[in-house]
Each structure stands twice: as structure tokens, then as C-alpha cells.
Tab-separated table of C-alpha atoms in Angstrom:
chain	number	residue	atom	x	y	z
A	315	MET	CA	-1.714	-108.888	7.086
A	316	THR	CA	1.301	-106.493	6.517
A	317	ALA	CA	1.410	-108.246	3.093
A	318	ARG	CA	-2.102	-108.200	2.541
A	319	ARG	CA	-1.987	-104.135	3.255
A	320	LYS	CA	0.269	-104.014	0.403
A	321	GLU	CA	-1.787	-105.850	-1.976
A	322	VAL	CA	-4.823	-103.580	-1.669
A	323	GLY	CA	-2.787	-100.477	-1.759
A	324	GLY	CA	-1.040	-101.404	-4.974
A	325	GLY	CA	2.343	-101.558	-3.276
A	326	LYS	CA	2.112	-97.949	-1.614
A	327	PRO	CA	1.162	-97.447	1.869
A	328	ASN	CA	-2.249	-94.790	1.766
A	329	THR	CA	-0.944	-91.755	3.352
A	330	THR	CA	-3.889	-89.554	2.667
A	331	HIS	CA	-6.089	-88.263	5.568
A	332	SER	CA	-9.632	-87.022	5.732
A	333	GLY	CA	-9.942	-83.686	4.022
A	334	ASP	CA	-6.404	-83.811	1.694
A	335	LEU	CA	-6.865	-83.396	-1.702
A	336	VAL	CA	-4.679	-85.066	-4.374
A	337	GLU	CA	-3.123	-81.608	-6.763
A	338	GLU	CA	-3.385	-84.726	-9.700
A	339	GLU	CA	-7.032	-85.405	-8.724
A	340	LEU	CA	-8.200	-81.711	-8.607
A	341	THR	CA	-6.668	-81.586	-12.340
A	342	GLN	CA	-9.061	-83.964	-12.897
A	343	VAL	CA	-12.395	-82.408	-11.536
A	344	THR	CA	-14.398	-80.318	-14.247
A	345	VAL	CA	-17.476	-78.407	-14.184
A	346	ASP	CA	-19.885	-77.437	-17.036
A	347	LEU	CA	-21.718	-74.089	-16.406
A	348	GLY	CA	-22.925	-73.772	-19.973
A	349	ALA	CA	-26.589	-73.857	-20.841
A	350	ASP	CA	-28.200	-77.722	-21.407
A	351	ASP	CA	-29.080	-77.673	-25.247
A	352	THR	CA	-32.005	-80.526	-24.217
A	353	GLU	CA	-33.703	-78.281	-21.946
A	354	THR	CA	-36.062	-76.779	-24.327
A	355	GLU	CA	-39.552	-75.930	-22.296
A	356	PRO	CA	-39.662	-73.004	-20.245
A	357	PHE	CA	-39.963	-73.403	-16.287
A	358	ILE	CA	-42.820	-71.709	-16.557
A	359	LYS	CA	-45.508	-72.399	-19.735
A	360	GLY	CA	-45.809	-69.617	-21.838
A	361	GLN	CA	-43.392	-67.111	-20.101
A	362	ASP	CA	-41.255	-67.254	-23.433
A	363	ALA	CA	-44.114	-66.356	-25.998
A	364	PRO	CA	-44.374	-63.103	-27.871
A	365	PRO	CA	-46.359	-60.336	-26.691
A	366	PRO	CA	-49.959	-60.204	-28.268
A	367	ALA	CA	-49.754	-57.820	-31.596
A	368	VAL	CA	-51.875	-54.564	-30.683
A	369	GLN	CA	-54.561	-54.547	-33.512
A	370	ALA	CA	-56.156	-51.252	-34.557
A	371	LYS	CA	-59.813	-51.638	-33.468
A	372	PRO	CA	-61.978	-51.111	-36.824
A	373	LYS	CA	-63.999	-48.686	-37.596
A	374	THR	CA	-68.064	-49.083	-37.364
A	375	ALA	CA	-69.952	-48.543	-40.119
A	376	GLN	CA	-72.141	-46.378	-37.224
A	377	GLN	CA	-68.844	-44.002	-36.807
A	378	LYS	CA	-68.192	-43.538	-40.368
A	379	ALA	CA	-71.506	-42.610	-41.057
A	380	ILE	CA	-71.423	-39.906	-38.236
A	381	ALA	CA	-67.991	-38.876	-39.719
A	382	VAL	CA	-69.367	-38.073	-43.206
A	383	VAL	CA	-72.478	-36.441	-41.679
A	384	PHE	CA	-70.832	-34.144	-39.487
A	385	TYR	CA	-68.210	-33.329	-42.421
A	386	TRP	CA	-71.566	-32.529	-44.436
A	387	ILE	CA	-73.092	-30.423	-42.466
A	388	THR	CA	-69.680	-28.079	-41.171
A	389	SER	CA	-68.899	-27.799	-44.939
A	390	LEU	CA	-72.077	-26.529	-45.846
A	391	SER	CA	-72.200	-23.979	-43.222
A	392	LEU	CA	-68.724	-22.795	-43.894
A	393	VAL	CA	-69.263	-22.390	-47.449
A	394	PHE	CA	-72.285	-19.779	-47.126
A	395	LEU	CA	-69.980	-18.232	-44.221
A	396	ASN	CA	-67.025	-17.571	-46.644
A	397	LYS	CA	-69.108	-16.667	-49.396
A	398	PHE	CA	-70.181	-13.473	-47.213
A	399	VAL	CA	-66.041	-13.241	-45.423
A	400	MET	CA	-64.470	-12.918	-48.931
A	401	ASP	CA	-66.757	-10.810	-50.952
A	402	GLY	CA	-65.967	-8.054	-48.357
A	403	ASP	CA	-69.573	-6.847	-48.240
A	404	ILE	CA	-70.601	-7.227	-45.100
A	405	THR	CA	-67.024	-6.799	-43.558
A	406	ASN	CA	-66.228	-4.165	-45.620
A	407	LEU	CA	-62.476	-5.497	-45.642
A	408	ASP	CA	-61.676	-7.189	-49.214
A	409	ALA	CA	-58.565	-9.437	-47.670
A	410	PRO	CA	-59.423	-12.834	-48.436
A	411	LEU	CA	-56.270	-14.600	-47.639
A	412	PHE	CA	-56.026	-12.088	-44.375
A	413	MET	CA	-59.417	-13.222	-43.252
A	414	SER	CA	-58.076	-16.771	-43.993
A	415	TRP	CA	-55.418	-16.128	-41.296
A	416	THR	CA	-57.834	-15.112	-38.588
A	417	GLN	CA	-59.867	-18.337	-39.358
A	418	PHE	CA	-56.283	-20.108	-37.971
A	419	LEU	CA	-55.590	-18.183	-35.431
A	420	ILE	CA	-59.253	-18.462	-33.913
A	421	THR	CA	-58.424	-22.253	-34.490
A	422	VAL	CA	-55.509	-22.376	-32.691
A	423	ILE	CA	-57.154	-20.336	-29.704
A	424	CYS	CA	-59.965	-23.205	-29.516
A	425	CYS	CA	-57.620	-25.640	-29.608
A	426	ALA	CA	-55.677	-24.481	-26.462
A	427	VAL	CA	-58.870	-23.588	-24.831
A	428	LEU	CA	-60.116	-27.206	-25.485
A	429	GLY	CA	-57.124	-28.822	-24.382
A	430	GLN	CA	-57.293	-26.765	-20.272
A	431	MET	CA	-61.498	-27.559	-20.577
A	432	GLY	CA	-60.384	-31.287	-21.328
A	433	LYS	CA	-58.180	-31.229	-17.926
A	434	VAL	CA	-61.676	-30.689	-15.826
A	435	PHE	CA	-64.457	-31.388	-17.997
A	436	GLN	CA	-64.741	-35.181	-18.646
A	437	PRO	CA	-66.515	-34.445	-22.195
A	438	PHE	CA	-63.478	-32.095	-23.428
A	439	SER	CA	-60.707	-35.023	-22.179
A	440	PHE	CA	-60.365	-36.435	-25.526
A	441	PHE	CA	-58.917	-33.002	-26.419
A	442	PRO	CA	-54.788	-33.054	-25.840
A	443	THR	CA	-53.164	-30.251	-24.140
A	444	PHE	CA	-51.829	-27.688	-26.156
A	445	GLU	CA	-48.138	-28.132	-27.374
A	446	TYR	CA	-45.612	-27.019	-30.127
A	447	LYS	CA	-42.392	-28.476	-30.754
A	448	LEU	CA	-40.603	-27.003	-33.452
A	449	SER	CA	-38.886	-30.960	-33.576
A	450	VAL	CA	-42.665	-32.361	-34.697
A	451	ALA	CA	-43.882	-28.729	-36.230
A	452	ARG	CA	-40.975	-29.342	-39.297
A	453	LYS	CA	-42.108	-32.583	-39.871
A	454	VAL	CA	-45.426	-31.682	-39.979
A	455	MET	CA	-44.773	-28.980	-42.403
A	456	PRO	CA	-44.689	-30.642	-45.726
A	457	LEU	CA	-48.847	-30.980	-44.744
A	458	THR	CA	-48.960	-26.843	-43.676
A	459	VAL	CA	-47.569	-26.086	-47.484
A	460	VAL	CA	-50.641	-28.245	-48.874
A	461	PHE	CA	-53.222	-26.904	-46.124
A	462	LEU	CA	-52.131	-23.738	-46.904
A	463	GLY	CA	-52.537	-24.096	-50.725
A	464	MET	CA	-56.228	-26.210	-50.335
A	465	ILE	CA	-57.354	-23.049	-47.882
A	466	VAL	CA	-56.415	-20.306	-49.971
A	467	PHE	CA	-57.393	-20.858	-53.416
A	468	ASN	CA	-60.869	-23.065	-52.076
A	469	ASN	CA	-61.658	-19.284	-50.766
A	470	LEU	CA	-60.191	-17.423	-53.929
A	471	CYS	CA	-62.622	-19.299	-55.629
A	472	LEU	CA	-65.382	-18.827	-53.608
A	473	LYS	CA	-64.671	-15.254	-54.200
A	474	TYR	CA	-64.834	-14.938	-57.538
A	475	VAL	CA	-67.152	-17.935	-58.519
A	476	GLU	CA	-71.177	-18.414	-57.321
A	477	VAL	CA	-71.927	-20.817	-54.414
A	478	SER	CA	-73.963	-22.918	-57.319
A	479	PHE	CA	-70.729	-22.972	-59.349
A	480	TYR	CA	-68.177	-23.656	-56.727
A	481	GLN	CA	-68.994	-27.646	-56.144
A	482	VAL	CA	-68.313	-27.974	-60.059
A	483	ALA	CA	-65.123	-25.653	-59.964
A	484	ARG	CA	-63.438	-28.148	-57.455
A	485	SER	CA	-65.171	-30.999	-58.902
A	486	MET	CA	-61.940	-32.344	-60.135
A	487	THR	CA	-60.310	-32.965	-56.889
A	488	ILE	CA	-61.139	-37.264	-57.353
A	489	VAL	CA	-59.689	-36.954	-60.850
A	490	PHE	CA	-56.164	-35.534	-58.941
A	491	ASN	CA	-56.873	-37.555	-56.086
A	492	ILE	CA	-56.500	-40.873	-58.239
A	493	VAL	CA	-53.397	-39.317	-60.068
A	494	PHE	CA	-51.431	-38.333	-56.568
A	495	THR	CA	-52.348	-41.896	-55.120
A	496	TYR	CA	-50.613	-43.420	-58.600
A	497	LEU	CA	-47.715	-41.257	-58.201
A	498	LEU	CA	-47.024	-40.940	-54.318
A	499	LEU	CA	-48.415	-44.077	-52.790
A	500	GLY	CA	-47.616	-46.154	-56.084
A	501	LYS	CA	-51.042	-47.722	-55.573
A	502	LYS	CA	-52.918	-48.353	-59.090
A	503	THR	CA	-56.571	-47.835	-59.726
A	504	ASN	CA	-59.232	-50.157	-61.549
A	505	ARG	CA	-60.274	-49.425	-64.804
A	506	ALA	CA	-63.961	-49.262	-63.428
A	507	SER	CA	-63.088	-45.848	-61.136
A	508	LEU	CA	-60.979	-44.304	-64.808
A	509	LEU	CA	-64.075	-44.846	-66.599
A	510	CYS	CA	-65.762	-42.567	-63.950
A	511	CYS	CA	-62.900	-39.975	-64.002
A	512	ALA	CA	-63.922	-39.735	-67.471
A	513	PHE	CA	-67.200	-38.931	-66.474
A	514	ILE	CA	-66.757	-36.619	-63.847
A	515	THR	CA	-64.108	-34.476	-66.561
A	516	PHE	CA	-66.634	-34.508	-68.945
A	517	GLY	CA	-69.261	-33.132	-66.361
A	518	TYR	CA	-67.270	-30.429	-64.820
A	519	LEU	CA	-66.521	-29.466	-68.904
A	520	MET	CA	-70.381	-29.214	-69.358
A	521	GLY	CA	-70.904	-27.368	-66.047
A	522	CYS	CA	-68.189	-24.846	-66.852
A	523	ASP	CA	-69.946	-24.490	-70.165
A	524	GLY	CA	-73.640	-23.825	-68.684
A	525	GLU	CA	-72.582	-21.613	-65.502
A	526	VAL	CA	-73.727	-17.998	-66.210
A	527	ARG	CA	-71.105	-16.033	-64.656
A	528	PHE	CA	-68.221	-17.759	-65.799
A	529	ASP	CA	-65.194	-16.540	-64.870
A	530	TRP	CA	-61.571	-18.260	-66.003
A	531	LEU	CA	-59.909	-16.637	-62.596
A	532	GLY	CA	-62.353	-18.336	-60.494
A	533	VAL	CA	-62.182	-22.009	-62.850
A	534	THR	CA	-58.129	-21.329	-62.454
A	535	PHE	CA	-58.336	-21.178	-58.280
A	536	GLY	CA	-61.251	-24.054	-58.586
A	537	LEU	CA	-58.603	-26.302	-60.421
A	538	LEU	CA	-55.495	-25.445	-58.036
A	539	SER	CA	-57.963	-26.180	-55.009
A	540	SER	CA	-59.094	-29.539	-56.362
A	541	ILE	CA	-54.916	-30.194	-56.434
A	542	PHE	CA	-54.465	-29.275	-52.623
A	543	VAL	CA	-57.207	-30.782	-51.649
A	544	ALA	CA	-56.782	-34.335	-52.974
A	545	LEU	CA	-52.690	-33.758	-51.500
A	546	ASN	CA	-53.678	-32.775	-48.261
A	547	ALA	CA	-55.976	-35.984	-47.784
A	548	ILE	CA	-53.157	-37.844	-48.891
A	549	TYR	CA	-50.229	-36.366	-46.591
A	550	VAL	CA	-52.505	-36.143	-43.583
A	551	LYS	CA	-53.091	-39.916	-43.516
A	552	LYS	CA	-48.496	-39.881	-44.080
A	553	VAL	CA	-48.356	-37.479	-41.370
A	554	LEU	CA	-50.791	-38.443	-38.746
A	555	PRO	CA	-48.268	-41.198	-37.293
A	556	VAL	CA	-45.759	-38.037	-36.606
A	557	VAL	CA	-48.519	-36.809	-34.168
A	558	ASP	CA	-49.055	-40.456	-32.571
A	559	ASP	CA	-52.408	-40.675	-34.932
A	560	ASN	CA	-54.186	-37.779	-33.089
A	561	SER	CA	-56.200	-35.721	-35.341
A	562	GLU	CA	-56.962	-33.227	-32.589
A	563	LYS	CA	-52.548	-33.166	-32.438
A	564	LEU	CA	-52.268	-32.846	-35.825
A	565	MET	CA	-55.027	-29.707	-36.185
A	566	ILE	CA	-53.071	-27.696	-34.282
A	567	TYR	CA	-49.550	-28.225	-35.269
A	568	ASN	CA	-50.845	-27.427	-39.150
A	569	ASN	CA	-53.036	-24.149	-37.718
A	570	MET	CA	-50.115	-23.014	-35.523
A	571	ASN	CA	-47.542	-23.467	-38.362
A	572	SER	CA	-50.417	-21.677	-41.093
A	573	VAL	CA	-50.647	-18.697	-38.311
A	574	LEU	CA	-46.999	-18.062	-39.052
A	575	ILE	CA	-46.308	-18.798	-42.460
A	576	LEU	CA	-48.842	-17.037	-44.042
A	577	PRO	CA	-48.659	-13.288	-43.125
A	578	ILE	CA	-45.298	-13.577	-44.708
A	579	PHE	CA	-46.974	-14.534	-47.927
A	580	ILE	CA	-49.122	-11.877	-47.348
A	581	VAL	CA	-46.879	-9.141	-46.859
A	582	LEU	CA	-44.180	-10.512	-49.738
A	583	PHE	CA	-47.067	-11.344	-52.576
A	584	THR	CA	-50.229	-9.237	-51.811
A	585	ASP	CA	-51.574	-5.893	-51.467
A	586	GLU	CA	-53.717	-6.604	-48.609
A	587	VAL	CA	-51.373	-4.715	-45.924
A	588	ILE	CA	-52.467	-1.391	-47.800
A	589	GLU	CA	-55.968	-2.532	-48.037
A	590	ILE	CA	-56.288	-3.084	-44.008
A	591	SER	CA	-54.542	0.176	-43.525
A	592	VAL	CA	-56.773	2.012	-45.561
A	593	SER	CA	-59.851	0.037	-44.326
A	594	GLN	CA	-59.516	0.322	-40.534
A	595	TYR	CA	-63.237	1.506	-40.129
A	596	ALA	CA	-63.961	-1.843	-40.717
A	597	PHE	CA	-62.162	-3.230	-37.468
A	598	GLN	CA	-64.646	-0.587	-35.292
A	599	GLN	CA	-67.483	-2.487	-36.354
A	600	THR	CA	-69.477	-4.997	-34.770
A	601	ALA	CA	-70.672	-6.874	-37.669
A	602	PHE	CA	-67.050	-7.621	-38.593
A	603	TRP	CA	-65.847	-9.332	-35.637
A	604	GLY	CA	-69.377	-11.117	-35.304
A	605	ILE	CA	-69.164	-12.737	-39.039
A	606	THR	CA	-65.240	-13.350	-38.075
A	607	VAL	CA	-64.882	-15.482	-35.032
A	608	ILE	CA	-68.264	-17.235	-36.302
A	609	ALA	CA	-66.331	-17.816	-39.270
A	610	GLY	CA	-63.253	-18.607	-37.294
A	611	ILE	CA	-65.309	-21.461	-35.271
A	612	PHE	CA	-66.876	-23.318	-38.067
A	613	GLY	CA	-63.321	-23.194	-39.812
A	614	PHE	CA	-62.120	-25.060	-36.462
A	615	LEU	CA	-64.777	-27.410	-36.837
A	616	ILE	CA	-64.463	-27.897	-40.532
A	617	ASN	CA	-60.717	-28.867	-39.673
A	618	PHE	CA	-61.907	-31.105	-37.088
A	619	ALA	CA	-64.290	-32.519	-39.378
A	620	SER	CA	-62.062	-33.153	-41.978
A	621	TYR	CA	-59.150	-35.014	-40.067
A	622	ILE	CA	-62.031	-37.084	-38.367
A	623	GLN	CA	-63.583	-38.156	-41.496
A	624	ILE	CA	-59.972	-39.122	-43.555
A	625	LYS	CA	-59.387	-41.128	-40.237
A	626	PHE	CA	-62.245	-43.115	-40.119
A	627	THR	CA	-62.934	-43.378	-44.421
A	628	SER	CA	-60.146	-42.607	-46.590
A	629	PRO	CA	-58.579	-40.213	-48.656
A	630	LEU	CA	-60.600	-41.030	-51.618
A	631	THR	CA	-64.008	-41.014	-49.773
A	632	HIS	CA	-62.791	-37.753	-47.954
A	633	ASN	CA	-62.278	-35.951	-51.784
A	634	VAL	CA	-65.674	-37.467	-52.691
A	635	SER	CA	-67.777	-36.651	-49.487
A	636	GLY	CA	-66.364	-33.130	-49.969
């Protein structure tokens, strides 16, 4: 019996008791905690799928039509109002840049009021609460400079030409829009559009030649206005992402920047401060305040209409519409 035990144990007696662990055997134990490359399917089907991309909701034809018609009505109304304001016959104040500044200020006030009303009344809830952050304002500043050029030269052109010739004086906007779209955005235009630009230029020259009260200063302001209108439409598209693609918020920053910048230009480069000081009696007339407030409200509406039209259509469509 003893001999058989030795054969089974390989010649060594078995001295290992239950619960003991030989050190040599411990070194032979390996544990692999790495990921199993053969397991490719997730535990829950679809859990590793990427989130669906958020796609912008396409603009309907009805929305585009409403935006264009709204812009037309507001623009035509403001043209006739500004003609009275810039001439100074009703207001008894010949200060077009100062009157432009009042429109910016009234626009800012309207934005602040609507932002507060949006907290209470559901129809105005789309309008954001008034805010002005310097970091955002600096990014919007290039658009503000272009915007100021557009408004100032628009109003100066309207001061020196008739309303009937006003649109002709600014009709080069489409041509400049195609030029700046190529220079700034790198987008080429087809030959058909270039041919149309040739006809527009020819019509512009014919319109200038046929104008009874032709004024070189008014035509120059009209050309400058066309340049800034074309640039404004392009820069609005570029700057909108800075304010989360919110046209109302862009209107707040753009007009607030204008309220702060335009007085500096008025003081340094014009004599309107003297005109205002010698025309104090104008501020005592009800007609002055009435037409100033009405023009300011329409100035707010044209801001809103412009951003909405550019947002729902395109810069070129906005310029054709204008």
C-alpha cells in the first residue's frame, strides 16, 4: 500500500492541505482584464450610434413671401417719412445724421420694451431680453460700420434727390452685390446674371440722364449707399452665427453700437452740433416729436424686416427686393 502511494505521488509525499497555496503555482496564475476585441456588438442595440444631426428647418414659400411683402410695405413707408425728416421742412431742423441717430435710439428702446413684454405676453415671446455684452458687440462691430454707412448715405441721398429718382440712384446695389460676393465669399456668378448687370448699368445711366432735378451729390451718395447696402446683406449672413442666428438679438447689438458710434462722427466731421444749438425752437414743436417718433418706429420695423428677409431668403434676393 505504501509503495502504491509513492508511485501515485511521483515519489514525493503529498503534504499540501486544503486551503494552502504553493508559491510556484501562484506565479503561474494570470488574469486578463483587457477588452475582448472579438466583441463588436453593443450590449444594447443602437447605444453606440451617433446622435442624429440637427438639420435646419427649410423655409417655406409662404414664409419667404410674407418676409418680402412686409419689407416692401415698411421700406416704402420709411422712404416717404425720411424724405420729410431729412428735408427739415416739417421738423425745422437740418441735421440728417442726428435724425438718423434718433431712429437708432428709438429702435433700441423698442427692442428693450419688446424684450420685457415677451416675458408677459406670449405673442412677443420670440423677442429676446435686452442684453449688451462687449465681447459680442466687438464681433458685431464690422457689421455696424457697414450698417452706419448704409443708413447715413441712404438718408443723404434722399435729402438731395426726389423720391422718384431715389430707387434709380441706388439701383447699382445688385451689381455691387455680385462683385462683393465674388471678392468676399469667393462665389462666382453665371453669365446670365452678368448680362443682367450690364442691362442694370445701362438703365442706371439712362435714368440719370433723364432726371430733371439731377444732382451729382445725390447721385454720389446713392452710389455709396448701393455699396454699403450690398455689403450689409453679406455681413448680416456672416455675423448672424455670433448671436446664435437670432435676427432680433443682432438688431439690438447693431443699433446699440450705432447709438454709441454715430455721435462721435457727428461731432468730428459735421457741423450739425451748431445747427442743433441754433435750432432749439424745433424741439418745442409737437410736429417735430410726432414725426421723429413715427420715423423711429418705422426705423425699427425696417431693421426687423431687413433681417427677416435676409434670413428667410438670401442677400441677393434682399437687394433685388430693396
